[in-house]
Amino acid sequence: MRSTLFSVLLLLSASSVRAVSPAPNFDSRAFLNTAREAVSQNPMPELRGADQQVLEHVFRSYPKDRGECPESARKIAADFAAATGAETLGAVCLADGPRGFTIAVQYRAGGKLPLVSTMGRPSVSPSAGWESKQACEAALEEETARFKRNTGLTPAASYCYQEEYARKDEWTMRIDGFGTALSSPQLGGAYVFGKVLGHSRASFLAELRSGLERSGLDVSFVRYRASMAYGEIGVLYYAPERVRLESVEYAKVADAAQCAEQLDLSRAALTDANEAISYCGAMSVTGNYEVSYLFAGNARKTTSHYKKFDSYASCMADRESELEHFRGQGRSVVGALCGRTDAGWGIVFLNGK
C-alpha cells in the first residue's frame, strides 16, 4: 500500500509584516515626497511609550484597475483602520509592477497584529483557486462573506491577483483580516496518481468538494492542476484547526472490472470512515488499476494477510472465509480486499477504528 500524506495545510501567516524603526526616517523610500506617496494628511504622532512600535503590512500585486496608486493607498489605509481599530498612520506606494501595485500600510501597536489570510505560501498544493480574473472577481463578494462568517473578522482588504510564476489560468484571491479567528482559512492538498475512471474533471472536483463538506469543512475552492506524471489537488477551507488530507491506495489489480469490484467492497466496509472521495485510478506506467481514497483526516489502516494466491479468482474465492476467520481471532476488521502483491495475489484487511 502506498500512502502519501498531505498535511500541507499551510501556515497562512504573513511574511510581509515587519517592524520598522520607531523613529520615522523621512529620508527613506517610504516617505519620499513623490507623486506616488499617499500618506495620511495628519502629522505622524509621537510614540506614546516604549512598548509601541511603528509597524508595516504590505499588500503586493494590488489591482491597477481599482484606481491610481495614491488613491488605492488611501482606501487601503482607511479600510485597514476600520477593520483593525489600530492607530493607522497612512499608506504608501512602494512599487508599480507588471502584476500590480505594492502598497504598505503603517500602523502603531505594541506588536504586529495577528494576520488571518487566504493567501498561502508556495507548496505542493496549488493556492490559485480560480481559472480567470473574471471568475475570481465574480466570487469576491461570496468569499468575503465566507471569510467574515467563519473568522468573525472584518477584512482589511480583498482582491484577486496572479503569483509571479502562475500559469495563465491560475488566479489567487487574497483576503486579509487581523485578530483572533474563530475558524481560519486553511490551504491543503493531495496528489492524484493515474487517470481517474468514471469521472470528468468537473464531476470529480464536485464530488470531492461534497465529500469535504460532509466532513464538516466550509470549502472555498477545490482545484486540480495537472502535471506530467500526476495531478495536484488544492483545497482552501475553513476550520478551527487544520485537517490532514491523506491519499491512500488500498488494492492494485489487473483491470478496470476488478478495480470496480474491489472499490464496491471497500465502500461497503468503510461506511463510517471520513472519506472525501474514492475512485479507481489507471496507472499508465505500471498498468495496474488502483482502489484509491482521499480522507479528510486520518486514513483507515490495513493489515496484510500472510496467505498468497496464484490468481485473482482464487483470492476472491477465499476472501470471505479468511475475513470471518480473522474476525474470529478478535481482530477489529471491517472488510477485506484482493490485490496484487510481489508474490502474486493477497488479501488486505481493512481495519476498524
mmCIF file of C-alpha atoms in Angstrom:
data_model
loop_
_atom_site.group_PDB
_atom_site.id
_atom_site.type_symbol
_atom_site.label_atom_id
_atom_site.label_comp_id
_atom_site.label_asym_id
_atom_site.label_seq_id
_atom_site.Cartn_x
_atom_site.Cartn_y
_atom_site.Cartn_z
ATOM 1 C CA MET A 1 0.000 0.000 0.000
ATOM 2 C CA ARG A 2 1.257 3.394 -0.882
ATOM 3 C CA SER A 3 0.166 6.135 1.473
ATOM 4 C CA THR A 4 1.021 9.698 0.777
ATOM 5 C CA LEU A 5 0.369 12.203 3.492
ATOM 6 C CA PHE A 6 -0.504 15.697 2.598
ATOM 7 C CA SER A 7 -0.731 17.773 5.723
ATOM 8 C CA VAL A 8 0.304 20.697 3.701
ATOM 9 C CA LEU A 9 -2.356 22.804 5.112
ATOM 10 C CA LEU A 10 -0.322 25.896 5.027
ATOM 11 C CA LEU A 11 0.594 28.404 7.619
ATOM 12 C CA LEU A 12 -1.404 31.324 6.280
ATOM 13 C CA SER A 13 0.518 33.847 8.369
ATOM 14 C CA ALA A 14 2.132 36.938 6.953
ATOM 15 C CA SER A 15 5.679 37.026 5.795
ATOM 16 C CA SER A 16 5.064 40.597 4.733
ATOM 17 C CA VAL A 17 4.577 42.128 8.196
ATOM 18 C CA ARG A 18 7.736 43.609 9.632
ATOM 19 C CA ALA A 19 8.772 46.137 12.224
ATOM 20 C CA VAL A 20 10.371 49.367 11.083
ATOM 21 C CA SER A 21 12.297 51.944 13.065
ATOM 22 C CA PRO A 22 10.245 53.524 15.872
ATOM 23 C CA ALA A 23 11.563 56.906 14.784
ATOM 24 C CA PRO A 24 10.286 57.620 11.265
ATOM 25 C CA ASN A 25 13.067 58.248 8.757
ATOM 26 C CA PHE A 26 11.753 60.902 6.416
ATOM 27 C CA ASP A 27 14.676 60.329 4.047
ATOM 28 C CA SER A 28 13.637 56.719 3.432
ATOM 29 C CA ARG A 29 11.875 55.481 0.301
ATOM 30 C CA ALA A 30 8.574 55.209 2.164
ATOM 31 C CA PHE A 31 8.476 58.918 2.934
ATOM 32 C CA LEU A 32 9.913 60.488 -0.181
ATOM 33 C CA ASN A 33 7.693 63.273 -1.427
ATOM 34 C CA THR A 34 6.839 61.761 -4.810
ATOM 35 C CA ALA A 35 3.711 61.559 -6.883
ATOM 36 C CA ARG A 36 3.189 58.013 -5.637
ATOM 37 C CA GLU A 37 3.125 58.939 -1.951
ATOM 38 C CA ALA A 38 -0.259 58.600 -0.297
ATOM 39 C CA VAL A 39 0.337 59.017 3.422
ATOM 40 C CA SER A 40 -2.229 60.316 5.868
ATOM 41 C CA GLN A 41 -2.798 64.066 5.799
ATOM 42 C CA ASN A 42 -2.466 64.174 9.573
ATOM 43 C CA PRO A 43 1.041 64.637 11.009
ATOM 44 C CA MET A 44 2.589 61.454 12.373
ATOM 45 C CA PRO A 45 2.014 61.380 16.159
ATOM 46 C CA GLU A 46 4.863 60.852 18.582
ATOM 47 C CA LEU A 47 5.406 57.443 20.136
ATOM 48 C CA ARG A 48 3.438 57.130 23.354
ATOM 49 C CA GLY A 49 5.551 54.532 25.109
ATOM 50 C CA ALA A 50 8.473 52.210 24.871
ATOM 51 C CA ASP A 51 6.115 49.329 24.119
ATOM 52 C CA GLN A 52 4.776 50.996 20.983
ATOM 53 C CA GLN A 53 6.231 50.342 17.540
ATOM 54 C CA VAL A 54 5.615 51.628 14.060
ATOM 55 C CA LEU A 55 4.817 48.517 12.030
ATOM 56 C CA GLU A 56 4.112 47.832 8.391
ATOM 57 C CA HIS A 57 1.865 45.470 6.468
ATOM 58 C CA VAL A 58 2.469 45.098 2.735
ATOM 59 C CA PHE A 59 -0.077 44.342 0.024
ATOM 60 C CA ARG A 60 1.549 43.147 -3.195
ATOM 61 C CA SER A 61 0.038 42.850 -6.684
ATOM 62 C CA TYR A 62 -2.835 45.180 -5.795
ATOM 63 C CA PRO A 63 -5.033 45.610 -8.911
ATOM 64 C CA LYS A 64 -4.298 48.659 -11.025
ATOM 65 C CA ASP A 65 -7.847 48.789 -12.362
ATOM 66 C CA ARG A 66 -9.086 49.985 -8.960
ATOM 67 C CA GLY A 67 -7.528 53.407 -9.480
ATOM 68 C CA GLU A 68 -4.195 55.186 -9.360
ATOM 69 C CA CYS A 69 -1.809 54.019 -6.671
ATOM 70 C CA PRO A 70 -2.165 57.006 -4.295
ATOM 71 C CA GLU A 71 -5.941 56.657 -4.452
ATOM 72 C CA SER A 72 -5.742 52.912 -3.745
ATOM 73 C CA ALA A 73 -3.297 53.520 -0.888
ATOM 74 C CA ARG A 74 -5.675 55.968 0.790
ATOM 75 C CA LYS A 75 -8.531 53.464 0.518
ATOM 76 C CA ILE A 76 -6.408 50.622 1.901
ATOM 77 C CA ALA A 77 -5.321 52.782 4.851
ATOM 78 C CA ALA A 78 -8.932 53.700 5.641
ATOM 79 C CA ASP A 79 -10.142 50.101 5.329
ATOM 80 C CA PHE A 80 -7.244 48.843 7.464
ATOM 81 C CA ALA A 81 -8.064 51.337 10.212
ATOM 82 C CA ALA A 82 -11.762 50.443 10.140
ATOM 83 C CA ALA A 83 -11.090 46.696 10.184
ATOM 84 C CA THR A 84 -8.430 46.641 12.899
ATOM 85 C CA GLY A 85 -9.166 49.643 15.093
ATOM 86 C CA ALA A 86 -5.405 50.204 15.169
ATOM 87 C CA GLU A 87 -3.833 53.650 15.032
ATOM 88 C CA THR A 88 -3.143 53.781 11.306
ATOM 89 C CA LEU A 89 -0.501 56.261 10.198
ATOM 90 C CA GLY A 90 -1.147 56.008 6.483
ATOM 91 C CA ALA A 91 -0.214 54.002 3.422
ATOM 92 C CA VAL A 92 2.446 54.481 0.764
ATOM 93 C CA CYS A 93 3.036 53.173 -2.735
ATOM 94 C CA LEU A 94 6.312 51.281 -2.873
ATOM 95 C CA ALA A 95 6.266 49.865 -6.398
ATOM 96 C CA ASP A 96 4.383 49.809 -9.680
ATOM 97 C CA GLY A 97 4.986 46.347 -11.136
ATOM 98 C CA PRO A 98 3.595 44.391 -14.075
ATOM 99 C CA ARG A 99 1.209 42.481 -11.793
ATOM 100 C CA GLY A 100 0.015 45.453 -9.760
ATOM 101 C CA PHE A 101 0.962 47.962 -7.088
ATOM 102 C CA THR A 102 2.895 47.261 -3.901
ATOM 103 C CA ILE A 103 1.323 49.254 -1.083
ATOM 104 C CA ALA A 104 2.475 49.385 2.552
ATOM 105 C CA VAL A 105 0.204 50.338 5.447
ATOM 106 C CA GLN A 106 1.888 51.702 8.562
ATOM 107 C CA TYR A 107 0.323 51.487 11.981
ATOM 108 C CA ARG A 108 1.279 51.864 15.623
ATOM 109 C CA ALA A 109 0.914 48.991 18.088
ATOM 110 C CA GLY A 110 2.709 47.113 20.842
ATOM 111 C CA GLY A 111 3.414 44.283 18.395
ATOM 112 C CA LYS A 112 2.411 43.158 14.957
ATOM 113 C CA LEU A 113 -1.271 42.400 14.545
ATOM 114 C CA PRO A 114 -2.006 38.676 14.038
ATOM 115 C CA LEU A 115 -2.776 38.126 10.371
ATOM 116 C CA VAL A 116 -5.513 35.796 9.141
ATOM 117 C CA SER A 117 -5.290 35.412 5.363
ATOM 118 C CA THR A 118 -6.420 33.250 2.476
ATOM 119 C CA MET A 119 -3.015 33.778 0.878
ATOM 120 C CA GLY A 120 -0.713 30.795 1.207
ATOM 121 C CA ARG A 121 2.964 30.229 0.695
ATOM 122 C CA PRO A 122 4.309 28.185 -2.238
ATOM 123 C CA SER A 123 3.899 24.461 -1.611
ATOM 124 C CA VAL A 124 2.918 21.208 -3.251
ATOM 125 C CA SER A 125 -0.717 22.298 -3.237
ATOM 126 C CA PRO A 126 -1.962 24.962 -5.668
ATOM 127 C CA SER A 127 -3.143 28.131 -3.931
ATOM 128 C CA ALA A 128 -4.722 29.617 -7.051
ATOM 129 C CA GLY A 129 -8.376 28.681 -6.850
ATOM 130 C CA TRP A 130 -9.796 30.405 -9.915
ATOM 131 C CA GLU A 131 -9.208 29.923 -13.627
ATOM 132 C CA SER A 132 -9.591 33.561 -14.662
ATOM 133 C CA LYS A 133 -9.619 37.070 -13.279
ATOM 134 C CA GLN A 134 -13.307 37.338 -14.110
ATOM 135 C CA ALA A 135 -14.171 34.143 -12.210
ATOM 136 C CA CYS A 136 -12.142 35.250 -9.206
ATOM 137 C CA GLU A 137 -13.672 38.718 -9.058
ATOM 138 C CA ALA A 138 -17.173 37.284 -9.505
ATOM 139 C CA ALA A 139 -16.570 35.194 -6.366
ATOM 140 C CA LEU A 140 -15.132 38.042 -4.252
ATOM 141 C CA GLU A 141 -18.404 39.018 -2.588
ATOM 142 C CA GLU A 142 -19.339 35.442 -1.680
ATOM 143 C CA GLU A 143 -15.850 34.577 -0.455
ATOM 144 C CA THR A 144 -15.544 37.771 1.579
ATOM 145 C CA ALA A 145 -18.814 36.862 3.284
ATOM 146 C CA ARG A 146 -17.474 33.327 3.898
ATOM 147 C CA PHE A 147 -14.328 34.813 5.450
ATOM 148 C CA LYS A 148 -16.326 37.079 7.776
ATOM 149 C CA ARG A 149 -18.747 34.300 8.743
ATOM 150 C CA ASN A 150 -16.012 31.838 9.646
ATOM 151 C CA THR A 151 -13.343 34.058 11.152
ATOM 152 C CA GLY A 152 -15.539 36.646 12.845
ATOM 153 C CA LEU A 153 -13.164 39.298 11.463
ATOM 154 C CA THR A 154 -13.693 42.236 9.132
ATOM 155 C CA PRO A 155 -11.431 42.020 6.068
ATOM 156 C CA ALA A 156 -8.918 44.839 5.723
ATOM 157 C CA ALA A 157 -8.512 44.115 2.007
ATOM 158 C CA SER A 158 -9.726 41.628 -0.586
ATOM 159 C CA TYR A 159 -8.658 41.344 -4.214
ATOM 160 C CA CYS A 160 -7.596 38.953 -6.988
ATOM 161 C CA TYR A 161 -4.086 38.670 -8.365
ATOM 162 C CA GLN A 162 -1.617 36.304 -10.043
ATOM 163 C CA GLU A 163 1.543 34.959 -8.427
ATOM 164 C CA GLU A 164 4.802 35.663 -10.238
ATOM 165 C CA TYR A 165 5.116 32.177 -11.728
ATOM 166 C CA ALA A 166 1.420 31.378 -12.038
ATOM 167 C CA ARG A 167 0.019 29.737 -15.129
ATOM 168 C CA LYS A 168 -2.353 31.724 -17.307
ATOM 169 C CA ASP A 169 -5.388 30.023 -15.734
ATOM 170 C CA GLU A 170 -4.280 30.451 -12.103
ATOM 171 C CA TRP A 171 -5.701 33.347 -10.100
ATOM 172 C CA THR A 172 -5.444 33.754 -6.338
ATOM 173 C CA MET A 173 -7.880 35.575 -4.072
ATOM 174 C CA ARG A 174 -6.303 37.426 -1.170
ATOM 175 C CA ILE A 175 -8.445 38.304 1.831
ATOM 176 C CA ASP A 176 -6.602 39.687 4.866
ATOM 177 C CA GLY A 177 -8.045 40.172 8.326
ATOM 178 C CA PHE A 178 -6.380 40.823 11.666
ATOM 179 C CA GLY A 179 -7.131 39.390 15.077
ATOM 180 C CA THR A 180 -8.019 36.024 16.587
ATOM 181 C CA ALA A 181 -10.149 33.967 14.209
ATOM 182 C CA LEU A 182 -12.998 31.722 15.292
ATOM 183 C CA SER A 183 -12.185 29.458 12.346
ATOM 184 C CA SER A 184 -9.262 30.025 9.998
ATOM 185 C CA PRO A 185 -8.672 29.592 6.261
ATOM 186 C CA GLN A 186 -6.537 26.507 5.683
ATOM 187 C CA LEU A 187 -4.829 25.503 2.441
ATOM 188 C CA GLY A 188 -4.205 21.824 1.856
ATOM 189 C CA GLY A 189 -3.557 19.453 -0.974
ATOM 190 C CA ALA A 190 -3.018 15.951 -2.231
ATOM 191 C CA TYR A 191 -1.645 14.112 -5.222
ATOM 192 C CA VAL A 192 -3.760 12.150 -7.690
ATOM 193 C CA PHE A 193 -1.882 9.385 -9.490
ATOM 194 C CA GLY A 194 -3.049 7.882 -12.759
ATOM 195 C CA LYS A 195 -6.213 8.509 -14.735
ATOM 196 C CA VAL A 196 -9.367 8.787 -12.627
ATOM 197 C CA LEU A 197 -12.017 6.427 -14.003
ATOM 198 C CA GLY A 198 -15.735 7.170 -14.064
ATOM 199 C CA HIS A 199 -15.396 10.936 -13.697
ATOM 200 C CA SER A 200 -14.964 14.041 -15.744
ATOM 201 C CA ARG A 201 -12.720 16.659 -14.189
ATOM 202 C CA ALA A 202 -15.762 18.705 -13.165
ATOM 203 C CA SER A 203 -17.643 15.771 -11.615
ATOM 204 C CA PHE A 204 -14.529 14.610 -9.731
ATOM 205 C CA LEU A 205 -13.995 18.042 -8.173
ATOM 206 C CA ALA A 206 -17.709 18.410 -7.386
ATOM 207 C CA GLU A 207 -17.808 15.038 -5.612
ATOM 208 C CA LEU A 208 -14.596 15.813 -3.740
ATOM 209 C CA ARG A 209 -15.967 19.152 -2.578
ATOM 210 C CA SER A 210 -19.189 17.491 -1.439
ATOM 211 C CA GLY A 211 -17.191 14.896 0.498
ATOM 212 C CA LEU A 212 -15.097 17.546 2.230
ATOM 213 C CA GLU A 213 -18.228 19.470 3.171
ATOM 214 C CA ARG A 214 -19.769 16.282 4.603
ATOM 215 C CA SER A 215 -16.684 16.112 6.814
ATOM 216 C CA GLY A 216 -17.634 19.482 8.288
ATOM 217 C CA LEU A 217 -15.357 21.777 6.287
ATOM 218 C CA ASP A 218 -16.595 25.060 4.814
ATOM 219 C CA VAL A 219 -14.910 24.865 1.403
ATOM 220 C CA SER A 220 -13.883 27.941 -0.544
ATOM 221 C CA PHE A 221 -12.462 26.112 -3.557
ATOM 222 C CA VAL A 222 -11.228 22.748 -4.812
ATOM 223 C CA ARG A 223 -8.770 22.993 -7.694
ATOM 224 C CA TYR A 224 -6.989 20.404 -9.846
ATOM 225 C CA ARG A 225 -3.661 21.074 -11.532
ATOM 226 C CA ALA A 226 -2.270 18.545 -14.000
ATOM 227 C CA SER A 227 1.404 17.731 -14.407
ATOM 228 C CA MET A 228 3.422 15.131 -16.304
ATOM 229 C CA ALA A 229 3.032 12.105 -14.003
ATOM 230 C CA TYR A 230 0.322 13.106 -11.549
ATOM 231 C CA GLY A 231 -2.231 15.727 -10.633
ATOM 232 C CA GLU A 232 -2.281 18.101 -7.683
ATOM 233 C CA ILE A 233 -5.412 18.927 -5.728
ATOM 234 C CA GLY A 234 -5.552 22.253 -3.909
ATOM 235 C CA VAL A 235 -8.255 22.930 -1.323
ATOM 236 C CA LEU A 236 -8.982 26.114 0.604
ATOM 237 C CA TYR A 237 -11.357 25.555 3.503
ATOM 238 C CA TYR A 238 -12.224 26.977 6.916
ATOM 239 C CA ALA A 239 -11.803 25.030 10.138
ATOM 240 C CA PRO A 240 -10.778 25.786 13.748
ATOM 241 C CA GLU A 241 -7.757 23.521 13.222
ATOM 242 C CA ARG A 242 -6.106 22.131 10.130
ATOM 243 C CA VAL A 243 -7.373 18.800 8.884
ATOM 244 C CA ARG A 244 -4.939 16.372 7.310
ATOM 245 C CA LEU A 245 -5.793 15.229 3.812
ATOM 246 C CA GLU A 246 -4.472 11.725 3.278
ATOM 247 C CA SER A 247 -4.364 9.932 -0.062
ATOM 248 C CA VAL A 248 -4.261 6.122 0.092
ATOM 249 C CA GLU A 249 -4.167 3.212 -2.361
ATOM 250 C CA TYR A 250 -5.804 0.074 -0.922
ATOM 251 C CA ALA A 251 -5.508 -2.510 -3.701
ATOM 252 C CA LYS A 252 -3.728 -2.949 -7.038
ATOM 253 C CA VAL A 253 -5.498 -5.098 -9.611
ATOM 254 C CA ALA A 254 -5.194 -6.071 -13.268
ATOM 255 C CA ASP A 255 -8.142 -4.357 -14.957
ATOM 256 C CA ALA A 256 -10.984 -1.884 -14.561
ATOM 257 C CA ALA A 257 -13.606 -4.552 -13.784
ATOM 258 C CA GLN A 258 -11.553 -5.953 -10.904
ATOM 259 C CA CYS A 259 -10.968 -2.433 -9.605
ATOM 260 C CA ALA A 260 -14.689 -1.629 -9.690
ATOM 261 C CA GLU A 261 -15.420 -4.820 -7.727
ATOM 262 C CA GLN A 262 -12.812 -4.037 -5.061
ATOM 263 C CA LEU A 263 -13.968 -0.419 -4.886
ATOM 264 C CA ASP A 264 -17.537 -1.570 -4.165
ATOM 265 C CA LEU A 265 -16.271 -3.918 -1.429
ATOM 266 C CA SER A 266 -14.225 -1.152 0.177
ATOM 267 C CA ARG A 267 -17.111 1.321 0.110
ATOM 268 C CA ALA A 268 -19.427 -1.217 1.735
ATOM 269 C CA ALA A 269 -16.877 -1.746 4.509
ATOM 270 C CA LEU A 270 -15.848 1.870 5.142
ATOM 271 C CA THR A 271 -19.284 3.382 5.686
ATOM 272 C CA ASP A 272 -18.224 5.234 8.837
ATOM 273 C CA ALA A 273 -14.841 6.456 7.569
ATOM 274 C CA ASN A 274 -14.079 10.126 6.972
ATOM 275 C CA GLU A 275 -13.845 9.573 3.236
ATOM 276 C CA ALA A 276 -13.810 12.622 0.984
ATOM 277 C CA ILE A 277 -13.776 10.648 -2.265
ATOM 278 C CA SER A 278 -12.972 7.141 -3.542
ATOM 279 C CA TYR A 279 -12.286 6.074 -7.118
ATOM 280 C CA CYS A 280 -10.376 3.732 -9.418
ATOM 281 C CA GLY A 281 -7.196 5.046 -10.973
ATOM 282 C CA ALA A 282 -5.499 3.622 -14.075
ATOM 283 C CA MET A 283 -1.693 3.738 -13.801
ATOM 284 C CA SER A 284 -0.068 4.294 -17.191
ATOM 285 C CA VAL A 285 3.438 3.274 -16.079
ATOM 286 C CA THR A 286 2.711 0.010 -14.229
ATOM 287 C CA GLY A 287 -0.523 -0.944 -15.992
ATOM 288 C CA ASN A 288 -2.206 -1.511 -12.627
ATOM 289 C CA TYR A 289 -5.629 -0.273 -11.602
ATOM 290 C CA GLU A 290 -5.728 1.060 -8.051
ATOM 291 C CA VAL A 291 -8.505 1.450 -5.484
ATOM 292 C CA SER A 292 -7.784 4.976 -4.252
ATOM 293 C CA TYR A 293 -9.172 7.085 -1.401
ATOM 294 C CA LEU A 294 -8.758 10.621 -0.158
ATOM 295 C CA PHE A 295 -9.622 11.110 3.508
ATOM 296 C CA ALA A 296 -10.362 14.336 5.376
ATOM 297 C CA GLY A 297 -8.467 13.189 8.443
ATOM 298 C CA ASN A 298 -6.594 10.004 9.226
ATOM 299 C CA ALA A 299 -6.910 7.228 6.667
ATOM 300 C CA ARG A 300 -8.216 3.822 7.679
ATOM 301 C CA LYS A 301 -5.256 1.473 8.149
ATOM 302 C CA THR A 302 -4.858 -2.046 6.739
ATOM 303 C CA THR A 303 -3.369 -5.414 7.685
ATOM 304 C CA SER A 304 -1.932 -7.758 5.054
ATOM 305 C CA HIS A 305 -2.784 -11.475 5.266
ATOM 306 C CA TYR A 306 0.083 -13.971 5.146
ATOM 307 C CA LYS A 307 -1.611 -16.275 2.641
ATOM 308 C CA LYS A 308 -0.804 -15.812 -1.057
ATOM 309 C CA PHE A 309 -2.831 -16.831 -4.124
ATOM 310 C CA ASP A 310 -1.912 -17.523 -7.717
ATOM 311 C CA SER A 311 -4.871 -15.650 -9.245
ATOM 312 C CA TYR A 312 -7.482 -13.001 -8.605
ATOM 313 C CA ALA A 313 -10.230 -15.633 -8.764
ATOM 314 C CA SER A 314 -8.652 -17.858 -6.104
ATOM 315 C CA CYS A 315 -8.121 -14.867 -3.825
ATOM 316 C CA MET A 316 -11.760 -13.829 -4.180
ATOM 317 C CA ALA A 317 -12.910 -17.416 -3.523
ATOM 318 C CA ASP A 318 -11.227 -17.417 -0.084
ATOM 319 C CA ARG A 319 -11.690 -13.744 0.795
ATOM 320 C CA GLU A 320 -14.918 -14.055 2.802
ATOM 321 C CA SER A 321 -13.848 -17.128 4.799
ATOM 322 C CA GLU A 322 -10.487 -15.567 5.634
ATOM 323 C CA LEU A 323 -12.266 -12.404 6.765
ATOM 324 C CA GLU A 324 -14.524 -14.375 9.124
ATOM 325 C CA HIS A 325 -11.532 -16.338 10.425
ATOM 326 C CA PHE A 326 -9.655 -13.113 11.120
ATOM 327 C CA ARG A 327 -12.659 -11.651 12.947
ATOM 328 C CA GLY A 328 -12.954 -14.860 14.962
ATOM 329 C CA GLN A 329 -9.484 -14.222 16.328
ATOM 330 C CA GLY A 330 -10.734 -10.988 17.851
ATOM 331 C CA ARG A 331 -9.271 -8.711 15.219
ATOM 332 C CA SER A 332 -11.053 -5.422 14.525
ATOM 333 C CA VAL A 333 -11.525 -5.573 10.764
ATOM 334 C CA VAL A 334 -14.415 -4.243 8.697
ATOM 335 C CA GLY A 335 -13.639 -5.690 5.281
ATOM 336 C CA ALA A 336 -11.178 -7.466 3.017
ATOM 337 C CA LEU A 337 -9.891 -6.780 -0.484
ATOM 338 C CA CYS A 338 -7.906 -8.775 -3.021
ATOM 339 C CA GLY A 339 -4.931 -7.183 -4.708
ATOM 340 C CA ARG A 340 -1.655 -7.812 -6.428
ATOM 341 C CA THR A 341 1.480 -8.395 -4.352
ATOM 342 C CA ASP A 342 5.106 -9.090 -5.188
ATOM 343 C CA ALA A 343 4.357 -12.812 -4.799
ATOM 344 C CA GLY A 344 1.101 -12.957 -6.760
ATOM 345 C CA TRP A 345 -2.219 -12.075 -5.115
ATOM 346 C CA GLY A 346 -3.071 -11.437 -1.478
ATOM 347 C CA ILE A 347 -5.804 -10.327 0.918
ATOM 348 C CA VAL A 348 -5.703 -6.922 2.579
ATOM 349 C CA PHE A 349 -7.900 -6.434 5.652
ATOM 350 C CA LEU A 350 -9.421 -3.011 6.274
ATOM 351 C CA ASN A 351 -9.013 -2.233 9.957
ATOM 352 C CA GLY A 352 -11.753 -0.838 12.151
ATOM 353 C CA LYS A 353 -11.380 2.398 14.070
#
